[in-house]
């Protein structure tokens, strides 16, 4: 009888351990993943003088390019293109140099004009 009881205890313990191991607490993976998007272009260069370029393009229309150098500070220019969720083409270009980061694009917000004129005094 003791042997039968030990077998039952072992069997119940094994089943409980298997259930605990199977329950990881993570959600189940989604049934299908998004389709693979190929990378059409990925060119990168860099030289010993701190100059670099890169040009990237994917199969879903996303493109990114940039060129820059480190001459008395970092100087870069470039841009990117993609399609917004609304289906509009978005083009952003930028210059980043001693004057800061200066992006340009039709989708970027523009601040309203100041209600006064700056005189330059008290700066």
Coordinates of C-alpha atoms in Angstrom, one line a residue:
X1 CA 0.0 0.0 0.0
X2 CA 2.9 2.4 0.8
X3 CA 4.3 1.7 -2.6
X4 CA 1.0 2.6 -4.3
X5 CA 0.7 5.8 -2.3
X6 CA 4.3 6.8 -3.2
X7 CA 3.5 6.2 -6.9
X8 CA 0.4 8.4 -6.7
X9 CA 2.3 11.2 -4.9
X10 CA 5.1 11.0 -7.5
X11 CA 2.6 11.1 -10.4
X12 CA 0.7 14.1 -9.0
X13 CA 4.0 15.9 -8.3
X14 CA 5.2 15.3 -11.9
X15 CA 1.9 16.6 -13.3
X16 CA 2.0 19.7 -11.2
X17 CA 5.6 20.4 -12.1
X18 CA 4.8 20.0 -15.8
X19 CA 1.9 22.4 -15.4
X20 CA 4.0 25.0 -13.6
X21 CA 6.8 24.7 -16.3
X22 CA 4.3 25.1 -19.1
X23 CA 2.7 28.3 -17.6
X24 CA 5.4 30.9 -18.4
X25 CA 3.2 33.9 -17.8
X26 CA 3.9 35.2 -21.3
X27 CA 1.1 35.8 -23.8
X28 CA 0.8 33.4 -26.7
X29 CA 2.6 34.6 -29.9
X30 CA 0.4 36.2 -32.5
X31 CA -1.0 33.7 -35.1
X32 CA 0.8 35.4 -38.0
X33 CA 3.7 37.9 -38.2
X34 CA 3.8 40.7 -40.6
X35 CA 5.3 39.8 -44.0
X36 CA 9.1 40.1 -44.4
X37 CA 10.3 43.5 -45.7
X38 CA 13.4 43.2 -47.7
X39 CA 16.3 45.6 -47.4
X40 CA 17.1 46.8 -50.9
X41 CA 20.1 48.9 -50.2
X42 CA 22.5 49.3 -47.2
X43 CA 25.6 51.1 -48.2
X44 CA 28.0 52.5 -45.6
X45 CA 31.4 54.2 -45.8
X46 CA 33.7 55.7 -43.2
X47 CA 37.3 56.9 -43.5
X48 CA 40.0 57.7 -41.0
X49 CA 39.3 61.4 -41.3
X50 CA 35.9 61.0 -39.6
X51 CA 33.9 61.4 -42.8
X52 CA 31.0 59.0 -43.3
X53 CA 28.0 58.2 -45.5
X54 CA 25.2 55.8 -45.4
X55 CA 22.3 55.0 -47.7
X56 CA 19.5 52.7 -46.7
X57 CA 16.3 51.6 -48.6
X58 CA 13.8 49.0 -47.7
X59 CA 11.1 47.3 -49.8
X60 CA 8.2 49.2 -48.2
X61 CA 9.4 52.6 -49.4
X62 CA 11.4 53.7 -46.4
X63 CA 14.7 55.4 -47.3
X64 CA 17.4 57.1 -45.2
X65 CA 20.6 58.8 -46.3
X66 CA 23.2 60.8 -44.4
X67 CA 26.7 62.2 -44.9
X68 CA 28.9 63.9 -42.5
X69 CA 32.3 64.7 -41.1
X70 CA 34.0 65.6 -37.9
X71 CA 35.9 68.7 -38.7
X72 CA 35.9 71.0 -35.7
X73 CA 32.8 69.3 -34.5
X74 CA 30.2 67.0 -36.1
X75 CA 28.6 68.2 -39.3
X76 CA 25.9 66.1 -41.0
X77 CA 23.2 66.4 -43.6
X78 CA 20.7 63.9 -44.9
X79 CA 17.1 62.9 -44.8
X80 CA 14.6 60.2 -45.0
X81 CA 11.4 59.3 -46.9
X82 CA 8.5 57.1 -45.9
X83 CA 4.7 56.7 -46.3
X84 CA 2.6 57.9 -43.4
X85 CA -0.2 55.8 -42.0
X86 CA -2.6 58.1 -43.9
X87 CA -0.9 57.2 -47.2
X88 CA 1.0 60.4 -47.7
X89 CA 4.6 60.6 -48.8
X90 CA 6.8 62.2 -46.1
X91 CA 10.1 63.7 -47.0
X92 CA 12.4 65.2 -44.3
X93 CA 15.8 66.7 -44.9
X94 CA 18.2 68.1 -42.3
X95 CA 21.4 69.8 -41.6
X96 CA 23.1 69.3 -38.3
X97 CA 26.1 71.5 -37.7
X98 CA 27.3 74.4 -35.5
X99 CA 23.9 76.0 -35.9
X100 CA 22.2 72.9 -34.3
X101 CA 19.8 70.4 -35.8
X102 CA 17.7 72.0 -38.6
X103 CA 15.1 69.7 -40.1
X104 CA 12.9 70.7 -43.1
X105 CA 9.8 69.1 -44.4
X106 CA 6.2 69.9 -45.4
X107 CA 4.9 67.7 -42.5
X108 CA 6.8 69.5 -39.7
X109 CA 4.8 72.0 -37.6
X110 CA 5.6 75.7 -37.9
X111 CA 5.4 77.9 -34.8
X112 CA 2.9 80.8 -35.0
X113 CA 4.4 84.3 -35.4
X114 CA 5.3 86.1 -32.2
X115 CA 2.8 88.8 -31.1
X116 CA 5.7 91.2 -30.7
X117 CA 9.0 92.2 -32.4
X118 CA 12.3 91.2 -30.9
X119 CA 14.7 94.0 -30.4
X120 CA 17.7 92.1 -29.3
X121 CA 18.1 94.0 -26.0
X122 CA 18.3 92.2 -22.8
X123 CA 19.5 88.9 -24.3

